Every structure is written in structure tokens, then in C-alpha cells.
Amino acid sequence: AFKGYRVGRQVFPATLCVSRNDVVVHGIPDEVPLEEGDLLSVDCGVVLNGYYGDSAYTFAVGEIAPDRARLCRVTYEALLRGIEQAVPGRRIGDISYAVQSICERHGYGVVRALVGHGIGRSLHEDPQVPNFGQRGTGRKLKPGMTLCIEPMVNMGTAEVLTDRDGWTVRTVDGRPSAHYEHMIAVRAGGPPEVLTTFAYIEEVIDTPPYRLNAALTHGETEAH
């Protein structure tokens, strides 16, 4: 779903987005060896029978510094809080506010230049799902809507820049960023259905901050 994706005349060259440390999203895989303490976001898209899927997870390489672990924990928690808001009758802004409030309360920069999105027959569809906003604003959520909620959160400033390759987005201050993404479906009369899963990852990663809420991948949406 990613390889060959076009934005204007830019064509993404890889199957995965692999974003290391200060790279927020859209990192192009390379041959540079990973190092102990790195953060590595892997964003994966698929297409099956004409429908798209999209998910992302930030991995620790070996032992990471406590401030990096905290960034991951808060970003993951923000994802869960955003998902909780994806119920009929609420609005996109309720998701946005839930994500923004927890991240900024911890002093982190919530990226404004990049947002979540609808998904279905195309990888990126309306509505946009920002990680910042006001409660009670934006499109009203209805059963059947399929959304990608994906907090992109920086340890420092929210500001980002794009490399000369036209894809790699990184923090302007060089500090690390974390990114988690689930694809969800809004359902009538209940919590959203989480259509992607982190279970396969969290079965083999035993070190915090990664075993935070495995229950989420089985349809529960309360944050713990």
C-alpha cells in the first residue's frame, strides 16, 4: 500500500515507513545500523480485496533512556484515550482533544503538520483526524465510519521539517518522536472496533512501555 504511493510527483520508494529517533514519520529504510537506545517507528500499510489497512508501532532498540520510555507510554496512552471517544454522536474534535490534552499535560509537542485520517477504498480518505482540537467540533461520528487514529508526539517542540527527499519528516529540534496508530470502526451502541492489532508485537516484547494495554486489541477500549 505504501510502495509507489504518490503525492504530486513524489513517489514513496519502500514498503514500510521506518522512522528513527527524531524522524516523526515517512522515514525511508536504509542500511544504517540500529543502535542501543534508538526509538524506531514502523508504519505498515496493506491492501486486500480493494480495502486498505494502516497501523504503526514505536519499538525500543535494546534499553532506552527513561525519558524516551515515558514519551512512548504517554503517546500510547493518548492513542487509547482517542479511541475511547470514537463513538456515535461524538465528533472528530473529541478524539483530537483527548489526544492533545494528555500529551500536552506531560509537556510534549503534538505535531500539527500531520494528522490521522479516514480509510477504506483509499489509504487516505476524509475526514482528517487531527491530534489537536476542541471538544464538540468537527464531523459527527456515525456507525460504519472507519478511521486511523495516530498520535505523533515529540519530546520537544511540535514543529517539524521535511528532508530534501520529500518524504522524511523530522523534529526541528532533533529530539525524538513517538508514533502509534490503530485503525478503528465506529459501531452503533458500543465502543469502537479496533481493526488492527498490537497483540503479535506485545506477545514478544516484555519490557515496559510496550505491554500497556493488550486488552485493547481484543476489543476493549478503556485506558489503564
PDB file of C-alpha atoms in Angstrom:
ATOM      1  CA  ALA A   1       0.000   0.000   0.000  1.00  0.00           C
ATOM      2  CA  PHE A   2       2.939   2.358   0.616  1.00  0.00           C
ATOM      3  CA  LYS A   3       5.400   1.478  -2.142  1.00  0.00           C
ATOM      4  CA  GLY A   4       4.616   3.627  -5.143  1.00  0.00           C
ATOM      5  CA  TYR A   5       2.280   5.929  -3.174  1.00  0.00           C
ATOM      6  CA  ARG A   6       2.222   9.334  -4.844  1.00  0.00           C
ATOM      7  CA  VAL A   7       1.942  12.845  -3.513  1.00  0.00           C
ATOM      8  CA  GLY A   8       2.239  15.121  -6.508  1.00  0.00           C
ATOM      9  CA  ARG A   9       5.370  13.982  -8.334  1.00  0.00           C
ATOM     10  CA  GLN A  10       6.881  12.350  -5.246  1.00  0.00           C
ATOM     11  CA  VAL A  11       6.725   8.527  -5.213  1.00  0.00           C
ATOM     12  CA  PHE A  12       7.392   6.641  -1.969  1.00  0.00           C
ATOM     13  CA  PRO A  13      10.112   4.038  -2.662  1.00  0.00           C
ATOM     14  CA  ALA A  14       9.603   1.479   0.133  1.00  0.00           C
ATOM     15  CA  THR A  15       7.077  -0.985   1.550  1.00  0.00           C
ATOM     16  CA  LEU A  16       7.394   0.310   5.127  1.00  0.00           C
ATOM     17  CA  CYS A  17       7.908   3.698   6.713  1.00  0.00           C
ATOM     18  CA  VAL A  18      10.762   3.246   9.204  1.00  0.00           C
ATOM     19  CA  SER A  19      11.333   6.345  11.327  1.00  0.00           C
ATOM     20  CA  ARG A  20      14.242   6.515  13.765  1.00  0.00           C
ATOM     21  CA  ASN A  21      14.614   8.830  16.769  1.00  0.00           C
ATOM     22  CA  ASP A  22      13.977  12.391  15.541  1.00  0.00           C
ATOM     23  CA  VAL A  23      12.177  11.183  12.389  1.00  0.00           C
ATOM     24  CA  VAL A  24       8.464  11.534  13.062  1.00  0.00           C
ATOM     25  CA  VAL A  25       7.024   9.671  10.058  1.00  0.00           C
ATOM     26  CA  HIS A  26       7.686   8.615   6.459  1.00  0.00           C
ATOM     27  CA  GLY A  27      11.271   7.526   7.064  1.00  0.00           C
ATOM     28  CA  ILE A  28      12.753   5.576   4.153  1.00  0.00           C
ATOM     29  CA  PRO A  29      14.513   2.338   5.219  1.00  0.00           C
ATOM     30  CA  ASP A  30      18.301   2.465   4.867  1.00  0.00           C
ATOM     31  CA  GLU A  31      21.446   0.468   5.676  1.00  0.00           C
ATOM     32  CA  VAL A  32      22.478   2.469   8.758  1.00  0.00           C
ATOM     33  CA  PRO A  33      22.853   0.044  11.711  1.00  0.00           C
ATOM     34  CA  LEU A  34      20.479   0.484  14.633  1.00  0.00           C
ATOM     35  CA  GLU A  35      21.993   1.427  17.967  1.00  0.00           C
ATOM     36  CA  GLU A  36      21.162   0.662  21.590  1.00  0.00           C
ATOM     37  CA  GLY A  37      18.655   3.209  22.851  1.00  0.00           C
ATOM     38  CA  ASP A  38      17.087   4.069  19.495  1.00  0.00           C
ATOM     39  CA  LEU A  39      13.366   4.564  19.052  1.00  0.00           C
ATOM     40  CA  LEU A  40      12.087   3.073  15.806  1.00  0.00           C
ATOM     41  CA  SER A  41       8.587   3.671  14.473  1.00  0.00           C
ATOM     42  CA  VAL A  42       7.409   1.160  11.872  1.00  0.00           C
ATOM     43  CA  ASP A  43       4.329   2.166   9.871  1.00  0.00           C
ATOM     44  CA  CYS A  44       2.771  -0.524   7.675  1.00  0.00           C
ATOM     45  CA  GLY A  45       0.008  -0.326   5.092  1.00  0.00           C
ATOM     46  CA  VAL A  46      -1.750  -3.170   3.296  1.00  0.00           C
ATOM     47  CA  VAL A  47      -4.467  -3.537   0.679  1.00  0.00           C
ATOM     48  CA  LEU A  48      -6.715  -6.602   0.414  1.00  0.00           C
ATOM     49  CA  ASN A  49      -9.714  -7.037  -1.870  1.00  0.00           C
ATOM     50  CA  GLY A  50      -9.697  -3.335  -2.615  1.00  0.00           C
ATOM     51  CA  TYR A  51      -9.662  -2.143   1.012  1.00  0.00           C
ATOM     52  CA  TYR A  52      -6.742  -0.564   2.850  1.00  0.00           C
ATOM     53  CA  GLY A  53      -5.308  -1.091   6.314  1.00  0.00           C
ATOM     54  CA  ASP A  54      -2.793   1.067   8.191  1.00  0.00           C
ATOM     55  CA  SER A  55      -1.034   0.709  11.551  1.00  0.00           C
ATOM     56  CA  ALA A  56       2.123   1.925  13.308  1.00  0.00           C
ATOM     57  CA  TYR A  57       4.145   0.999  16.398  1.00  0.00           C
ATOM     58  CA  THR A  58       7.212   2.529  18.038  1.00  0.00           C
ATOM     59  CA  PHE A  59       9.837  -0.002  19.133  1.00  0.00           C
ATOM     60  CA  ALA A  60      12.708   0.346  21.570  1.00  0.00           C
ATOM     61  CA  VAL A  61      16.095  -0.888  20.404  1.00  0.00           C
ATOM     62  CA  GLY A  62      17.618  -2.537  23.456  1.00  0.00           C
ATOM     63  CA  GLU A  63      17.469  -0.452  26.625  1.00  0.00           C
ATOM     64  CA  ILE A  64      16.126   3.056  26.155  1.00  0.00           C
ATOM     65  CA  ALA A  65      16.507   6.117  28.363  1.00  0.00           C
ATOM     66  CA  PRO A  66      13.710   6.750  30.895  1.00  0.00           C
ATOM     67  CA  ASP A  67      12.608   9.951  29.155  1.00  0.00           C
ATOM     68  CA  ARG A  68      12.173   8.032  25.898  1.00  0.00           C
ATOM     69  CA  ALA A  69      10.194   5.303  27.651  1.00  0.00           C
ATOM     70  CA  ARG A  70       7.944   7.961  29.166  1.00  0.00           C
ATOM     71  CA  LEU A  71       7.359   9.534  25.744  1.00  0.00           C
ATOM     72  CA  CYS A  72       6.266   6.151  24.402  1.00  0.00           C
ATOM     73  CA  ARG A  73       3.974   5.464  27.363  1.00  0.00           C
ATOM     74  CA  VAL A  74       2.208   8.811  27.074  1.00  0.00           C
ATOM     75  CA  THR A  75       1.833   8.564  23.290  1.00  0.00           C
ATOM     76  CA  TYR A  76       0.383   5.065  23.600  1.00  0.00           C
ATOM     77  CA  GLU A  77      -1.990   6.215  26.329  1.00  0.00           C
ATOM     78  CA  ALA A  78      -3.063   9.121  24.104  1.00  0.00           C
ATOM     79  CA  LEU A  79      -3.947   6.633  21.368  1.00  0.00           C
ATOM     80  CA  LEU A  80      -6.175   4.711  23.776  1.00  0.00           C
ATOM     81  CA  ARG A  81      -7.839   7.882  25.043  1.00  0.00           C
ATOM     82  CA  GLY A  82      -8.543   8.980  21.486  1.00  0.00           C
ATOM     83  CA  ILE A  83     -10.061   5.625  20.582  1.00  0.00           C
ATOM     84  CA  GLU A  84     -12.412   5.837  23.572  1.00  0.00           C
ATOM     85  CA  GLN A  85     -14.011   8.920  22.009  1.00  0.00           C
ATOM     86  CA  ALA A  86     -14.822   7.220  18.688  1.00  0.00           C
ATOM     87  CA  VAL A  87     -18.485   6.500  19.405  1.00  0.00           C
ATOM     88  CA  PRO A  88     -21.628   7.619  17.547  1.00  0.00           C
ATOM     89  CA  GLY A  89     -22.761  11.144  18.326  1.00  0.00           C
ATOM     90  CA  ARG A  90     -19.358  12.439  19.324  1.00  0.00           C
ATOM     91  CA  ARG A  91     -17.206  14.463  16.968  1.00  0.00           C
ATOM     92  CA  ILE A  92     -13.734  14.343  15.482  1.00  0.00           C
ATOM     93  CA  GLY A  93     -12.732  17.154  17.840  1.00  0.00           C
ATOM     94  CA  ASP A  94     -13.470  14.917  20.829  1.00  0.00           C
ATOM     95  CA  ILE A  95     -10.842  12.454  19.602  1.00  0.00           C
ATOM     96  CA  SER A  96      -8.438  15.302  18.886  1.00  0.00           C
ATOM     97  CA  TYR A  97      -8.876  16.913  22.293  1.00  0.00           C
ATOM     98  CA  ALA A  98      -8.402  13.618  24.133  1.00  0.00           C
ATOM     99  CA  VAL A  99      -5.060  13.031  22.419  1.00  0.00           C
ATOM    100  CA  GLN A 100      -3.823  16.604  22.757  1.00  0.00           C
ATOM    101  CA  SER A 101      -4.745  17.080  26.388  1.00  0.00           C
ATOM    102  CA  ILE A 102      -2.855  14.086  27.766  1.00  0.00           C
ATOM    103  CA  CYS A 103       0.265  14.773  25.683  1.00  0.00           C
ATOM    104  CA  GLU A 104       0.491  18.478  26.431  1.00  0.00           C
ATOM    105  CA  ARG A 105      -0.198  17.847  30.105  1.00  0.00           C
ATOM    106  CA  HIS A 106       3.082  15.927  30.110  1.00  0.00           C
ATOM    107  CA  GLY A 107       4.891  18.732  28.302  1.00  0.00           C
ATOM    108  CA  TYR A 108       5.155  17.131  24.867  1.00  0.00           C
ATOM    109  CA  GLY A 109       4.720  18.678  21.436  1.00  0.00           C
ATOM    110  CA  VAL A 110       1.737  17.365  19.473  1.00  0.00           C
ATOM    111  CA  VAL A 111       2.537  17.532  15.768  1.00  0.00           C
ATOM    112  CA  ARG A 112       0.170  19.825  13.850  1.00  0.00           C
ATOM    113  CA  ALA A 113       1.514  19.291  10.341  1.00  0.00           C
ATOM    114  CA  LEU A 114       0.406  15.634  10.200  1.00  0.00           C
ATOM    115  CA  VAL A 115      -2.935  14.072  11.111  1.00  0.00           C
ATOM    116  CA  GLY A 116      -4.897  10.833  11.224  1.00  0.00           C
ATOM    117  CA  HIS A 117      -7.437  10.077   8.536  1.00  0.00           C
ATOM    118  CA  GLY A 118     -10.341   8.104   7.230  1.00  0.00           C
ATOM    119  CA  ILE A 119      -9.529   4.891   5.382  1.00  0.00           C
ATOM    120  CA  GLY A 120     -11.323   2.432   3.127  1.00  0.00           C
ATOM    121  CA  ARG A 121     -11.116   2.143  -0.652  1.00  0.00           C
ATOM    122  CA  SER A 122      -8.219   4.605  -0.473  1.00  0.00           C
ATOM    123  CA  LEU A 123      -5.358   4.787   2.010  1.00  0.00           C
ATOM    124  CA  HIS A 124      -6.173   8.362   2.983  1.00  0.00           C
ATOM    125  CA  GLU A 125      -9.814   9.477   2.975  1.00  0.00           C
ATOM    126  CA  ASP A 126     -11.904  12.111   4.688  1.00  0.00           C
ATOM    127  CA  PRO A 127     -12.292  13.012   7.440  1.00  0.00           C
ATOM    128  CA  GLN A 128      -8.937  14.175   8.705  1.00  0.00           C
ATOM    129  CA  VAL A 129      -8.384  13.224  12.363  1.00  0.00           C
ATOM    130  CA  PRO A 130      -6.042  15.791  13.943  1.00  0.00           C
ATOM    131  CA  ASN A 131      -4.299  15.081  17.235  1.00  0.00           C
ATOM    132  CA  PHE A 132      -5.242  18.559  18.452  1.00  0.00           C
ATOM    133  CA  GLY A 133      -8.557  20.378  18.623  1.00  0.00           C
ATOM    134  CA  GLN A 134     -11.618  21.391  20.590  1.00  0.00           C
ATOM    135  CA  ARG A 135     -14.260  19.107  22.035  1.00  0.00           C
ATOM    136  CA  GLY A 136     -17.604  19.187  20.254  1.00  0.00           C
ATOM    137  CA  THR A 137     -16.176  20.361  16.925  1.00  0.00           C
ATOM    138  CA  GLY A 138     -15.668  18.695  13.566  1.00  0.00           C
ATOM    139  CA  ARG A 139     -17.608  15.992  11.793  1.00  0.00           C
ATOM    140  CA  LYS A 140     -20.104  13.988  13.823  1.00  0.00           C
ATOM    141  CA  LEU A 141     -19.176  10.323  14.168  1.00  0.00           C
ATOM    142  CA  LYS A 142     -21.589   7.762  12.718  1.00  0.00           C
ATOM    143  CA  PRO A 143     -21.684   3.951  12.702  1.00  0.00           C
ATOM    144  CA  GLY A 144     -19.654   2.500   9.864  1.00  0.00           C
ATOM    145  CA  MET A 145     -17.027   5.225   9.751  1.00  0.00           C
ATOM    146  CA  THR A 146     -13.509   3.795   9.587  1.00  0.00           C
ATOM    147  CA  LEU A 147     -10.706   5.949  10.952  1.00  0.00           C
ATOM    148  CA  CYS A 148      -6.975   5.812  11.591  1.00  0.00           C
ATOM    149  CA  ILE A 149      -6.127   7.429  14.917  1.00  0.00           C
ATOM    150  CA  GLU A 150      -2.390   8.053  15.146  1.00  0.00           C
ATOM    151  CA  PRO A 151      -0.791  10.336  17.731  1.00  0.00           C
ATOM    152  CA  MET A 152       2.557  11.706  16.534  1.00  0.00           C
ATOM    153  CA  VAL A 153       4.167  13.215  19.605  1.00  0.00           C
ATOM    154  CA  ASN A 154       7.544  14.907  20.045  1.00  0.00           C
ATOM    155  CA  MET A 155       9.622  15.121  23.194  1.00  0.00           C
ATOM    156  CA  GLY A 156      10.287  18.776  22.440  1.00  0.00           C
ATOM    157  CA  THR A 157       8.662  21.226  20.065  1.00  0.00           C
ATOM    158  CA  ALA A 158       5.725  20.243  17.867  1.00  0.00           C
ATOM    159  CA  GLU A 159       7.437  21.789  14.846  1.00  0.00           C
ATOM    160  CA  VAL A 160       8.695  19.516  12.070  1.00  0.00           C
ATOM    161  CA  LEU A 161      10.544  19.818   8.769  1.00  0.00           C
ATOM    162  CA  THR A 162      10.765  17.654   5.659  1.00  0.00           C
ATOM    163  CA  ASP A 163      14.088  16.402   4.299  1.00  0.00           C
ATOM    164  CA  ARG A 164      15.187  17.004   0.726  1.00  0.00           C
ATOM    165  CA  ASP A 165      13.974  13.510  -0.218  1.00  0.00           C
ATOM    166  CA  GLY A 166      10.441  14.923   0.009  1.00  0.00           C
ATOM    167  CA  TRP A 167       9.257  12.277   2.493  1.00  0.00           C
ATOM    168  CA  THR A 168      11.253  12.102   5.714  1.00  0.00           C
ATOM    169  CA  VAL A 169       9.596  14.302   8.349  1.00  0.00           C
ATOM    170  CA  ARG A 170      11.701  15.047  11.430  1.00  0.00           C
ATOM    171  CA  THR A 171      11.578  17.244  14.516  1.00  0.00           C
ATOM    172  CA  VAL A 172      13.169  20.670  14.069  1.00  0.00           C
ATOM    173  CA  ASP A 173      14.995  20.437  17.413  1.00  0.00           C
ATOM    174  CA  GLY A 174      16.425  16.958  16.817  1.00  0.00           C
ATOM    175  CA  ARG A 175      14.643  15.438  19.814  1.00  0.00           C
ATOM    176  CA  PRO A 176      12.880  12.066  19.497  1.00  0.00           C
ATOM    177  CA  SER A 177       9.306  11.401  18.465  1.00  0.00           C
ATOM    178  CA  ALA A 178       6.865   8.521  19.068  1.00  0.00           C
ATOM    179  CA  HIS A 179       4.019   7.312  16.842  1.00  0.00           C
ATOM    180  CA  TYR A 180       1.311   4.702  17.401  1.00  0.00           C
ATOM    181  CA  GLU A 181      -1.615   4.026  15.067  1.00  0.00           C
ATOM    182  CA  HIS A 182      -4.744   1.892  15.153  1.00  0.00           C
ATOM    183  CA  MET A 183      -7.454   1.592  12.532  1.00  0.00           C
ATOM    184  CA  ILE A 184     -10.915   1.564  14.119  1.00  0.00           C
ATOM    185  CA  ALA A 185     -14.551   1.265  13.064  1.00  0.00           C
ATOM    186  CA  VAL A 186     -17.292   3.299  14.744  1.00  0.00           C
ATOM    187  CA  ARG A 187     -20.069   0.945  15.878  1.00  0.00           C
ATOM    188  CA  ALA A 188     -23.670   1.529  16.875  1.00  0.00           C
ATOM    189  CA  GLY A 189     -24.432   1.032  20.545  1.00  0.00           C
ATOM    190  CA  GLY A 190     -20.946   0.252  21.762  1.00  0.00           C
ATOM    191  CA  PRO A 191     -17.242   1.030  21.789  1.00  0.00           C
ATOM    192  CA  PRO A 192     -15.327   1.196  18.513  1.00  0.00           C
ATOM    193  CA  GLU A 193     -13.946  -1.970  16.990  1.00  0.00           C
ATOM    194  CA  VAL A 194     -10.159  -1.955  16.734  1.00  0.00           C
ATOM    195  CA  LEU A 195      -9.402  -3.438  13.320  1.00  0.00           C
ATOM    196  CA  THR A 196      -5.626  -3.612  13.732  1.00  0.00           C
ATOM    197  CA  THR A 197      -3.743  -5.409  16.478  1.00  0.00           C
ATOM    198  CA  PHE A 198      -0.576  -4.967  18.510  1.00  0.00           C
ATOM    199  CA  ALA A 199      -1.007  -8.418  20.068  1.00  0.00           C
ATOM    200  CA  TYR A 200       1.644 -10.134  17.951  1.00  0.00           C
ATOM    201  CA  ILE A 201       4.151  -7.462  18.941  1.00  0.00           C
ATOM    202  CA  GLU A 202       3.283  -7.403  22.620  1.00  0.00           C
ATOM    203  CA  GLU A 203       3.425 -11.182  22.935  1.00  0.00           C
ATOM    204  CA  VAL A 204       7.186 -10.983  22.429  1.00  0.00           C
ATOM    205  CA  ILE A 205       8.029  -7.562  23.930  1.00  0.00           C
ATOM    206  CA  ASP A 206       8.029  -7.913  27.694  1.00  0.00           C
ATOM    207  CA  THR A 207       9.614  -4.633  28.741  1.00  0.00           C
ATOM    208  CA  PRO A 208       7.557  -1.516  29.517  1.00  0.00           C
ATOM    209  CA  PRO A 209       6.325   0.730  27.978  1.00  0.00           C
ATOM    210  CA  TYR A 210       5.058  -1.748  25.450  1.00  0.00           C
ATOM    211  CA  ARG A 211       2.825  -4.113  27.424  1.00  0.00           C
ATOM    212  CA  LEU A 212       0.422  -1.342  28.309  1.00  0.00           C
ATOM    213  CA  ASN A 213      -2.987  -2.456  27.139  1.00  0.00           C
ATOM    214  CA  ALA A 214      -3.039  -5.740  25.275  1.00  0.00           C
ATOM    215  CA  ALA A 215      -6.770  -5.940  26.046  1.00  0.00           C
ATOM    216  CA  LEU A 216      -7.353  -3.129  23.575  1.00  0.00           C
ATOM    217  CA  THR A 217      -6.528  -5.395  20.673  1.00  0.00           C
ATOM    218  CA  HIS A 218      -9.331  -7.703  21.762  1.00  0.00           C
ATOM    219  CA  GLY A 219     -11.991  -5.013  21.566  1.00  0.00           C
ATOM    220  CA  GLU A 220     -11.735  -3.261  24.939  1.00  0.00           C
ATOM    221  CA  THR A 221     -11.114   0.467  24.842  1.00  0.00           C
ATOM    222  CA  GLU A 222     -10.697   1.594  28.430  1.00  0.00           C
ATOM    223  CA  ALA A 223      -7.304   3.079  29.194  1.00  0.00           C
ATOM    224  CA  HIS A 224      -5.436   1.687  32.194  1.00  0.00           C
TER     225      HIS A 224
END
